[in-house]
């Protein structure tokens, strides 16, 4: 079986969302770089993979996909049985629902609060040479604190977000949280002991450690 | 079996996403209003259903859920039949395409269309003036998205393929409101397939 292909820069947080799932199931894969500076993501070749001209994109034989969470779920569904891993819990109505709930929370609540801090403190200064917009950072941190209040309550009751089992919901938090820890605001998590412990459990996973090594915090 | 409960204002667009799925599967359900103006969404009773104080929330027996797309998936899985299979989780490729276009709705379509709805409907309801610049910018984004949708729907009857799925249904609530806006957007030129 040919390795699957993930198209996009390996450092990209959205690509990492897929790569961590590939690592967890032990699948063979290849990362094919897409040169964003050279606008390669807008080339006809890439638009054929992702008609919105974004990264990542994915190929498994004749199957071409885009949207990182959709790709990651495909990977988990395809390889879970053979890998003996069950991160989606689709065999159990209630557990699968809890995985979906906290996957949506990451997408619609956690990430919108946390990622502007990553963009303003790390990405924009490095990629666009612009200074950090402190107002955006302050507003985002205020939102993030409220979100972490809820996470702290949840993780005081369960080891992981969907329940007492690691799932796709937890793994989705890895890429942007990893980069957040490279901003001057990493110590925010110290005020949320259960959240911090949960993050450290995730960061200690071999899949996460391996990928983190390729995602430097200094751009 | 007791009817499931959906908590939130019946007219809310995110509520409609869940309700259309319940209708599609023919499940018995009850809508329980949550009075935003009275701050009900921030009170302990509702926070126990949705710790972020948002709607919709959902209850099936002892199971409490929130996030409209997660609730929708639960409903479609629980009530799935041979005839009503809107997630296609029995087929690796089909389920992936459902997920792709559901994520497009969530991360591209929705962020482009919802400012238009919010500015056109909700702001005037609160006595404010719609931000025409934001509406115009959102419509420009929507046009670019609809170019991609047009190409896709020229090849397939529905977004995930030649079968209707949650990906299509998820577009219903905001698109319905858009069709009733007094804004000249040429949805009809694009076949109005939503």
Tab-separated table of C-alpha atoms in Angstrom:
chain	number	residue	atom	x	y	z
A	1	UNK	CA	0.000	0.000	0.000
A	2	UNK	CA	1.424	3.365	-0.975
A	3	UNK	CA	1.860	5.842	1.863
A	4	UNK	CA	-0.854	8.463	2.101
A	5	UNK	CA	0.153	12.033	1.300
A	6	UNK	CA	-0.453	15.171	3.322
A	7	UNK	CA	0.042	18.371	1.325
A	8	UNK	CA	1.176	21.419	3.257
A	9	UNK	CA	4.095	22.703	5.308
A	10	UNK	CA	4.949	20.191	8.066
A	11	UNK	CA	5.030	23.034	10.612
A	12	UNK	CA	1.450	24.040	9.874
A	13	UNK	CA	-0.835	23.572	12.851
A	14	UNK	CA	-3.631	22.297	10.634
A	15	UNK	CA	-1.344	19.736	9.010
A	16	UNK	CA	-0.201	18.647	12.487
A	17	UNK	CA	-3.809	17.874	13.357
A	18	UNK	CA	-3.687	15.143	10.693
A	19	UNK	CA	-0.113	14.045	11.351
A	20	UNK	CA	-0.767	13.331	15.028
A	21	UNK	CA	-3.600	10.981	14.044
A	22	UNK	CA	-1.373	9.274	11.454
A	23	UNK	CA	1.260	8.800	14.148
A	24	UNK	CA	-1.265	7.449	16.663
A	25	UNK	CA	-2.420	4.755	14.209
A	26	UNK	CA	1.091	4.061	12.966
A	27	UNK	CA	0.240	4.653	9.306
A	28	UNK	CA	2.876	5.311	6.660
A	29	UNK	CA	2.655	8.807	5.282
A	30	UNK	CA	4.534	11.411	3.295
A	31	UNK	CA	4.392	15.178	3.799
A	32	UNK	CA	4.534	17.069	0.516
A	33	UNK	CA	5.441	20.699	1.039
A	34	UNK	CA	3.301	23.450	-0.476
A	35	UNK	CA	5.236	26.694	-0.823
A	36	UNK	CA	2.854	29.328	0.544
A	37	UNK	CA	5.350	32.184	-0.058
A	38	UNK	CA	5.433	31.235	-3.750
A	39	UNK	CA	1.591	31.057	-3.755
A	40	UNK	CA	1.733	27.371	-4.603
A	41	UNK	CA	-1.537	26.884	-2.687
A	42	UNK	CA	-3.281	28.889	-5.420
A	43	UNK	CA	-1.759	26.907	-8.301
A	44	UNK	CA	-4.092	24.838	-10.494
A	45	UNK	CA	-2.332	21.687	-9.262
A	46	UNK	CA	-3.189	22.454	-5.656
A	47	UNK	CA	-6.674	23.810	-6.430
A	48	UNK	CA	-7.410	20.389	-7.895
A	49	UNK	CA	-6.821	18.989	-4.385
A	50	UNK	CA	-8.436	21.820	-2.418
A	51	UNK	CA	-10.745	24.076	-4.461
A	52	UNK	CA	-10.569	26.748	-1.738
A	53	UNK	CA	-6.800	27.023	-2.252
A	54	UNK	CA	-5.914	26.199	1.342
A	55	UNK	CA	-3.671	23.753	3.132
A	56	UNK	CA	-3.689	20.977	4.136
A	57	UNK	CA	-4.940	18.599	1.483
A	58	UNK	CA	-4.655	14.810	1.461
A	59	UNK	CA	-4.458	11.926	-0.939
A	60	UNK	CA	-4.958	8.209	-0.444
A	61	UNK	CA	-4.870	6.576	-3.855
A	62	UNK	CA	-7.858	8.003	-5.730
A	63	UNK	CA	-9.306	9.675	-2.674
A	64	UNK	CA	-8.480	13.374	-2.368
A	65	UNK	CA	-9.683	15.280	0.698
A	66	UNK	CA	-9.314	18.669	2.376
A	67	UNK	CA	-10.331	20.264	5.730
A	68	UNK	CA	-7.940	18.984	8.404
A	69	UNK	CA	-10.545	17.558	10.800
A	70	UNK	CA	-12.325	15.652	8.016
A	71	UNK	CA	-8.984	14.243	6.842
A	72	UNK	CA	-7.979	13.276	10.398
A	73	UNK	CA	-11.270	11.409	10.923
A	74	UNK	CA	-10.797	9.531	7.637
A	75	UNK	CA	-7.359	8.434	8.851
A	76	UNK	CA	-8.740	7.288	12.194
A	77	UNK	CA	-11.640	5.400	10.611
A	78	UNK	CA	-9.410	3.704	8.056
A	79	UNK	CA	-6.611	2.543	10.349
A	80	UNK	CA	-8.173	2.206	13.798
A	81	UNK	CA	-9.047	-1.507	13.677
A	82	UNK	CA	-5.679	-2.636	12.408
A	83	UNK	CA	-3.890	-0.317	14.856
A	84	UNK	CA	-6.026	-1.371	17.835
A	85	UNK	CA	-6.792	2.271	18.557
A	86	UNK	CA	-10.266	3.809	19.050
A	87	UNK	CA	-10.134	7.568	19.127
A	88	UNK	CA	-13.569	8.246	17.612
A	89	UNK	CA	-15.644	5.700	19.593
A	90	UNK	CA	-18.123	5.364	16.749
A	91	UNK	CA	-19.221	1.975	18.107
A	92	UNK	CA	-20.829	3.661	21.124
A	93	UNK	CA	-23.519	6.315	20.614
A	94	UNK	CA	-22.873	8.210	23.836
A	95	UNK	CA	-19.079	8.150	23.708
A	96	UNK	CA	-19.028	9.152	20.036
A	97	UNK	CA	-21.336	12.060	20.860
A	98	UNK	CA	-19.012	13.283	23.627
A	99	UNK	CA	-16.033	13.082	21.242
A	100	UNK	CA	-18.014	15.149	18.714
A	101	UNK	CA	-19.088	17.721	21.330
A	102	UNK	CA	-15.534	18.467	22.490
A	103	UNK	CA	-14.178	18.375	18.928
A	104	UNK	CA	-16.705	21.097	18.081
A	105	UNK	CA	-15.730	23.035	21.226
A	106	UNK	CA	-12.085	23.037	20.102
A	107	UNK	CA	-13.084	24.276	16.673
A	108	UNK	CA	-15.643	26.932	17.632
A	109	UNK	CA	-14.674	28.069	21.139
A	110	UNK	CA	-11.134	27.077	22.250
A	111	UNK	CA	-9.286	27.741	18.997
A	112	UNK	CA	-10.904	31.139	18.250
A	113	UNK	CA	-9.853	32.309	21.749
A	114	UNK	CA	-6.324	30.855	21.753
A	115	UNK	CA	-5.090	31.068	18.163
A	116	UNK	CA	-5.068	34.908	17.847
A	117	UNK	CA	-2.418	34.922	20.614
A	118	UNK	CA	-0.330	32.488	18.553
A	119	UNK	CA	-0.802	34.548	15.380
A	120	UNK	CA	-0.024	37.893	17.030
A	121	UNK	CA	2.919	36.743	19.149
A	122	UNK	CA	4.625	34.218	16.858
A	123	UNK	CA	3.302	33.999	13.324
A	124	UNK	CA	2.625	37.555	12.149
A	125	UNK	CA	5.894	39.022	13.488
A	126	UNK	CA	7.877	36.223	11.797
A	127	UNK	CA	5.909	35.901	8.542
A	128	UNK	CA	4.740	39.472	7.953
A	129	UNK	CA	7.293	41.444	9.967
A	130	UNK	CA	4.485	43.236	11.835
A	131	UNK	CA	4.523	43.977	15.564
A	132	UNK	CA	2.236	42.129	17.972
A	133	UNK	CA	-1.210	43.753	18.331
A	134	UNK	CA	-1.429	43.799	22.126
A	135	UNK	CA	-5.110	44.735	22.126
A	136	UNK	CA	-6.005	41.575	20.200
A	137	UNK	CA	-3.793	39.536	22.540
A	138	UNK	CA	-5.417	41.014	25.681
A	139	UNK	CA	-8.968	40.467	24.392
A	140	UNK	CA	-8.140	36.894	23.359
A	141	UNK	CA	-6.569	36.095	26.719
A	142	UNK	CA	-9.707	37.318	28.509
A	143	UNK	CA	-11.855	35.039	26.331
A	144	UNK	CA	-9.412	32.162	26.803
A	145	UNK	CA	-9.575	32.454	30.592
A	146	UNK	CA	-13.351	31.989	30.497
A	147	UNK	CA	-12.939	28.961	28.229
A	148	UNK	CA	-10.282	27.475	30.503
A	149	UNK	CA	-12.622	27.905	33.493
A	150	UNK	CA	-14.985	25.466	31.760
A	151	UNK	CA	-12.138	23.119	30.762
A	152	UNK	CA	-10.854	23.113	34.360
A	153	UNK	CA	-14.280	22.065	35.633
A	154	UNK	CA	-14.569	19.359	32.971
A	155	UNK	CA	-11.053	17.994	33.481
A	156	UNK	CA	-11.560	17.921	37.243
A	157	UNK	CA	-14.181	15.232	36.605
A	158	UNK	CA	-12.543	13.293	33.769
A	159	UNK	CA	-8.969	12.593	32.668
A	160	UNK	CA	-9.796	13.596	29.109
A	161	UNK	CA	-12.389	15.787	27.455
A	162	UNK	CA	-14.828	13.178	26.142
A	163	UNK	CA	-14.551	11.051	29.269
A	164	UNK	CA	-11.925	8.885	30.915
A	165	UNK	CA	-10.439	7.940	27.557
A	166	UNK	CA	-8.152	9.788	25.174
A	167	UNK	CA	-9.944	10.747	21.974
A	168	UNK	CA	-9.794	12.749	18.767
A	169	UNK	CA	-11.224	15.668	20.766
A	170	UNK	CA	-8.082	15.914	22.924
A	171	UNK	CA	-5.648	15.446	20.021
A	172	UNK	CA	-7.256	18.341	18.135
A	173	UNK	CA	-5.975	20.676	20.848
A	174	UNK	CA	-2.324	19.740	20.356
A	175	UNK	CA	-1.076	21.882	17.465
A	176	UNK	CA	-2.199	25.370	18.489
A	177	UNK	CA	-1.653	24.706	22.200
A	178	UNK	CA	1.895	23.629	21.392
A	179	UNK	CA	2.510	26.976	19.682
A	180	UNK	CA	0.744	28.862	22.500
A	181	UNK	CA	3.347	27.439	24.872
A	182	UNK	CA	5.959	29.294	22.803
A	183	UNK	CA	4.286	32.668	23.394
A	184	UNK	CA	5.001	34.907	26.432
A	185	UNK	CA	1.589	33.855	27.804
A	186	UNK	CA	2.234	30.135	28.339
A	187	UNK	CA	2.069	30.569	32.120
A	188	UNK	CA	-1.680	31.286	31.834
A	189	UNK	CA	-2.201	27.515	32.049
A	190	UNK	CA	-0.565	27.439	35.523
A	191	UNK	CA	-3.776	28.876	36.975
A	192	UNK	CA	-5.702	25.825	35.732
A	193	UNK	CA	-4.039	22.790	37.346
A	194	UNK	CA	-6.245	20.087	35.778
A	195	UNK	CA	-5.949	21.684	32.338
A	196	UNK	CA	-2.191	21.925	32.748
A	197	UNK	CA	-1.953	18.268	33.820
A	198	UNK	CA	-4.094	17.214	30.837
A	199	UNK	CA	-1.871	19.211	28.477
A	200	UNK	CA	1.242	17.609	29.944
A	201	UNK	CA	-0.280	14.141	29.457
A	202	UNK	CA	-0.901	14.971	25.800
A	203	UNK	CA	2.558	16.496	25.331
A	204	UNK	CA	4.169	13.350	26.744
A	205	UNK	CA	2.617	11.073	24.115
A	206	UNK	CA	5.227	9.705	21.674
A	207	UNK	CA	3.177	10.962	18.688
A	208	UNK	CA	3.043	14.493	20.091
A	209	UNK	CA	6.711	14.543	21.131
A	210	UNK	CA	7.806	13.378	17.686
A	211	UNK	CA	5.786	16.028	15.844
A	212	UNK	CA	6.624	18.799	18.337
A	213	UNK	CA	10.289	18.351	17.444
A	214	UNK	CA	9.444	19.461	13.898
A	215	UNK	CA	7.344	22.433	15.064
A	216	UNK	CA	9.922	24.887	16.467
A	217	UNK	CA	8.637	27.620	18.733
A	218	UNK	CA	11.049	30.166	17.342
A	219	UNK	CA	10.126	30.920	13.744
B	1	UNK	CA	-39.443	6.242	24.609
B	2	UNK	CA	-39.652	9.821	25.840
B	3	UNK	CA	-39.223	12.505	23.201
B	4	UNK	CA	-35.776	14.062	23.080
B	5	UNK	CA	-35.521	17.708	24.133
B	6	UNK	CA	-33.851	20.569	22.296
B	7	UNK	CA	-33.215	23.655	24.418
B	8	UNK	CA	-33.106	27.103	22.860
B	9	UNK	CA	-35.168	29.729	21.035
B	10	UNK	CA	-37.141	27.890	18.321
B	11	UNK	CA	-36.271	30.529	15.711
B	12	UNK	CA	-32.519	30.351	16.228
B	13	UNK	CA	-30.494	29.285	13.189
B	14	UNK	CA	-28.316	26.847	15.146
B	15	UNK	CA	-31.455	25.268	16.631
B	16	UNK	CA	-32.813	24.783	13.102
B	17	UNK	CA	-29.752	22.694	12.199
B	18	UNK	CA	-30.718	20.151	14.871
B	19	UNK	CA	-34.458	20.350	14.217
B	20	UNK	CA	-34.114	19.667	10.490
B	21	UNK	CA	-32.215	16.455	11.343
B	22	UNK	CA	-34.913	15.387	13.814
B	23	UNK	CA	-37.535	15.999	11.132
B	24	UNK	CA	-35.563	14.038	8.534
B	25	UNK	CA	-35.396	10.966	10.788
B	26	UNK	CA	-38.968	11.404	12.025
B	27	UNK	CA	-38.020	11.417	15.704
B	28	UNK	CA	-40.324	12.724	18.418
B	29	UNK	CA	-38.932	15.846	20.002
B	30	UNK	CA	-39.829	18.783	22.190
B	31	UNK	CA	-38.444	22.317	21.904
B	32	UNK	CA	-37.843	23.928	25.297
B	33	UNK	CA	-37.354	27.678	25.052
B	34	UNK	CA	-34.376	29.390	26.711
B	35	UNK	CA	-35.076	33.074	27.322
B	36	UNK	CA	-31.929	34.972	26.354
B	37	UNK	CA	-33.410	38.378	27.183
B	38	UNK	CA	-34.038	37.174	30.742
B	39	UNK	CA	-30.463	35.815	30.973
B	40	UNK	CA	-31.722	32.249	31.256
B	41	UNK	CA	-28.776	30.933	29.219
B	42	UNK	CA	-26.362	32.037	31.939
B	43	UNK	CA	-28.248	30.484	34.848
B	44	UNK	CA	-27.104	27.283	36.565
B	45	UNK	CA	-29.947	25.198	35.116
B	46	UNK	CA	-28.865	25.910	31.546
B	47	UNK	CA	-25.133	25.908	32.308
B	48	UNK	CA	-25.605	22.328	33.486
B	49	UNK	CA	-26.684	21.509	29.902
B	50	UNK	CA	-24.142	23.719	28.105
B	51	UNK	CA	-21.269	24.999	30.263
B	52	UNK	CA	-20.564	27.750	27.717
B	53	UNK	CA	-24.087	29.139	28.195
B	54	UNK	CA	-25.047	28.792	24.533
B	55	UNK	CA	-27.887	27.168	22.629
B	56	UNK	CA	-28.855	24.694	21.418
B	57	UNK	CA	-28.468	22.083	24.118
B	58	UNK	CA	-30.020	18.635	23.910
B	59	UNK	CA	-31.211	15.889	26.194
B	60	UNK	CA	-31.928	12.238	25.489
B	61	UNK	CA	-32.685	10.509	28.764
B	62	UNK	CA	-29.598	11.085	30.862
B	63	UNK	CA	-27.400	12.168	27.983
B	64	UNK	CA	-26.841	15.941	27.727
B	65	UNK	CA	-25.165	17.327	24.624
B	66	UNK	CA	-24.379	20.714	23.124
B	67	UNK	CA	-22.841	22.088	19.866
B	68	UNK	CA	-25.439	21.835	17.078
B	69	UNK	CA	-23.302	19.774	14.678
B	70	UNK	CA	-22.427	17.241	17.420
B	71	UNK	CA	-26.109	16.966	18.385
B	72	UNK	CA	-27.058	16.545	14.720
B	73	UNK	CA	-24.570	13.694	14.301
B	74	UNK	CA	-25.935	11.951	17.401
B	75	UNK	CA	-29.513	12.227	16.113
B	76	UNK	CA	-28.579	10.953	12.649
B	77	UNK	CA	-26.626	8.007	14.082
B	78	UNK	CA	-29.253	7.032	16.616
B	79	UNK	CA	-32.186	7.114	14.203
B	80	UNK	CA	-30.364	5.909	11.111
B	81	UNK	CA	-32.243	3.453	8.892
B	82	UNK	CA	-31.665	1.897	5.466
B	83	UNK	CA	-33.664	4.737	3.977
B	84	UNK	CA	-32.250	7.608	6.060
B	85	UNK	CA	-28.466	7.527	6.168
B	86	UNK	CA	-27.239	11.083	6.226
B	87	UNK	CA	-23.742	10.454	7.651
B	88	UNK	CA	-22.716	7.407	5.540
B	89	UNK	CA	-20.465	6.112	8.302
B	90	UNK	CA	-20.653	2.611	6.812
B	91	UNK	CA	-18.606	3.843	3.820
B	92	UNK	CA	-15.100	5.247	4.303
B	93	UNK	CA	-15.028	7.499	1.248
B	94	UNK	CA	-18.617	8.754	1.482
B	95	UNK	CA	-18.364	9.582	5.192
B	96	UNK	CA	-15.131	11.482	4.523
B	97	UNK	CA	-16.840	13.620	1.871
B	98	UNK	CA	-19.748	14.325	4.237
B	99	UNK	CA	-17.190	15.474	6.827
B	100	UNK	CA	-15.286	17.599	4.276
B	101	UNK	CA	-18.361	19.576	3.194
B	102	UNK	CA	-19.731	19.844	6.723
B	103	UNK	CA	-16.412	21.424	7.707
B	104	UNK	CA	-16.610	23.737	4.691
B	105	UNK	CA	-20.042	24.829	5.932
B	106	UNK	CA	-18.735	25.342	9.463
B	107	UNK	CA	-15.426	27.067	8.676
B	108	UNK	CA	-16.022	28.903	5.383
B	109	UNK	CA	-19.701	29.223	4.431
B	110	UNK	CA	-21.014	30.023	7.886
B	111	UNK	CA	-18.408	32.732	8.698
B	112	UNK	CA	-19.160	34.406	5.367
B	113	UNK	CA	-22.975	34.246	5.550
B	114	UNK	CA	-23.647	34.799	9.247
B	115	UNK	CA	-22.487	38.461	9.417
B	116	UNK	CA	-25.024	39.205	6.658
B	117	UNK	CA	-27.849	37.580	8.653
B	118	UNK	CA	-26.697	39.117	11.916
B	119	UNK	CA	-26.404	42.640	10.482
B	120	UNK	CA	-29.585	42.433	8.431
B	121	UNK	CA	-31.891	40.775	11.000
B	122	UNK	CA	-30.545	40.920	14.507
B	123	UNK	CA	-28.997	44.366	14.642
B	124	UNK	CA	-32.228	46.181	13.571
B	125	UNK	CA	-34.198	44.037	16.033
B	126	UNK	CA	-32.057	45.595	18.761
B	127	UNK	CA	-32.574	49.098	17.379
B	128	UNK	CA	-29.182	49.340	15.670
B	129	UNK	CA	-28.125	50.183	12.113
B	130	UNK	CA	-26.737	47.416	9.895
B	131	UNK	CA	-23.048	47.756	9.003
B	132	UNK	CA	-23.295	47.950	5.214
B	133	UNK	CA	-19.530	47.712	4.762
B	134	UNK	CA	-19.435	44.403	6.659
B	135	UNK	CA	-22.406	43.152	4.660
B	136	UNK	CA	-20.683	44.055	1.370
B	137	UNK	CA	-17.405	42.413	2.400
B	138	UNK	CA	-19.238	39.264	3.467
B	139	UNK	CA	-21.113	39.115	0.180
B	140	UNK	CA	-17.827	39.357	-1.731
B	141	UNK	CA	-16.510	36.402	0.281
B	142	UNK	CA	-19.720	34.507	-0.373
B	143	UNK	CA	-19.432	35.020	-4.120
B	144	UNK	CA	-15.968	33.413	-4.125
B	145	UNK	CA	-17.293	30.487	-2.081
B	146	UNK	CA	-20.314	30.068	-4.306
B	147	UNK	CA	-18.004	29.850	-7.338
B	148	UNK	CA	-16.528	26.716	-5.745
B	149	UNK	CA	-19.986	25.394	-4.780
B	150	UNK	CA	-21.222	25.956	-8.335
B	151	UNK	CA	-18.344	23.927	-9.733
B	152	UNK	CA	-18.967	21.145	-7.207
B	153	UNK	CA	-22.729	21.061	-7.734
B	154	UNK	CA	-22.251	20.992	-11.511
B	155	UNK	CA	-20.630	17.589	-11.015
B	156	UNK	CA	-22.804	16.167	-8.242
B	157	UNK	CA	-26.418	16.509	-7.139
B	158	UNK	CA	-25.400	17.174	-3.558
B	159	UNK	CA	-22.242	18.339	-1.815
B	160	UNK	CA	-20.820	14.998	-0.667
B	161	UNK	CA	-21.831	13.231	-3.868
B	162	UNK	CA	-25.040	12.095	-5.505
B	163	UNK	CA	-26.702	11.573	-2.121
B	164	UNK	CA	-28.104	14.079	0.343
B	165	UNK	CA	-26.260	14.249	3.650
B	166	UNK	CA	-25.770	16.263	6.833
B	167	UNK	CA	-23.368	18.437	4.843
B	168	UNK	CA	-26.268	19.732	2.729
B	169	UNK	CA	-28.748	19.990	5.605
B	170	UNK	CA	-26.293	21.982	7.687
B	171	UNK	CA	-26.494	24.772	5.132
B	172	UNK	CA	-30.267	25.086	5.477
B	173	UNK	CA	-30.727	27.429	8.461
B	174	UNK	CA	-28.593	30.401	7.394
B	175	UNK	CA	-29.247	29.935	3.677
B	176	UNK	CA	-33.006	29.995	4.303
B	177	UNK	CA	-32.638	33.314	6.090
B	178	UNK	CA	-30.417	34.641	3.302
B	179	UNK	CA	-33.048	33.888	0.670
B	180	UNK	CA	-35.439	36.096	2.610
B	181	UNK	CA	-33.045	39.025	2.945
B	182	UNK	CA	-33.717	42.062	0.824
B	183	UNK	CA	-30.196	41.910	-0.566
B	184	UNK	CA	-29.695	41.362	-4.265
B	185	UNK	CA	-27.381	38.372	-4.278
B	186	UNK	CA	-27.666	36.249	-7.318
B	187	UNK	CA	-28.402	32.968	-5.594
B	188	UNK	CA	-30.781	32.056	-8.393
B	189	UNK	CA	-27.955	32.288	-10.904
B	190	UNK	CA	-26.256	29.547	-8.943
B	191	UNK	CA	-29.219	27.265	-9.206
B	192	UNK	CA	-30.413	27.892	-5.654
B	193	UNK	CA	-29.600	24.272	-4.862
B	194	UNK	CA	-29.278	24.950	-1.200
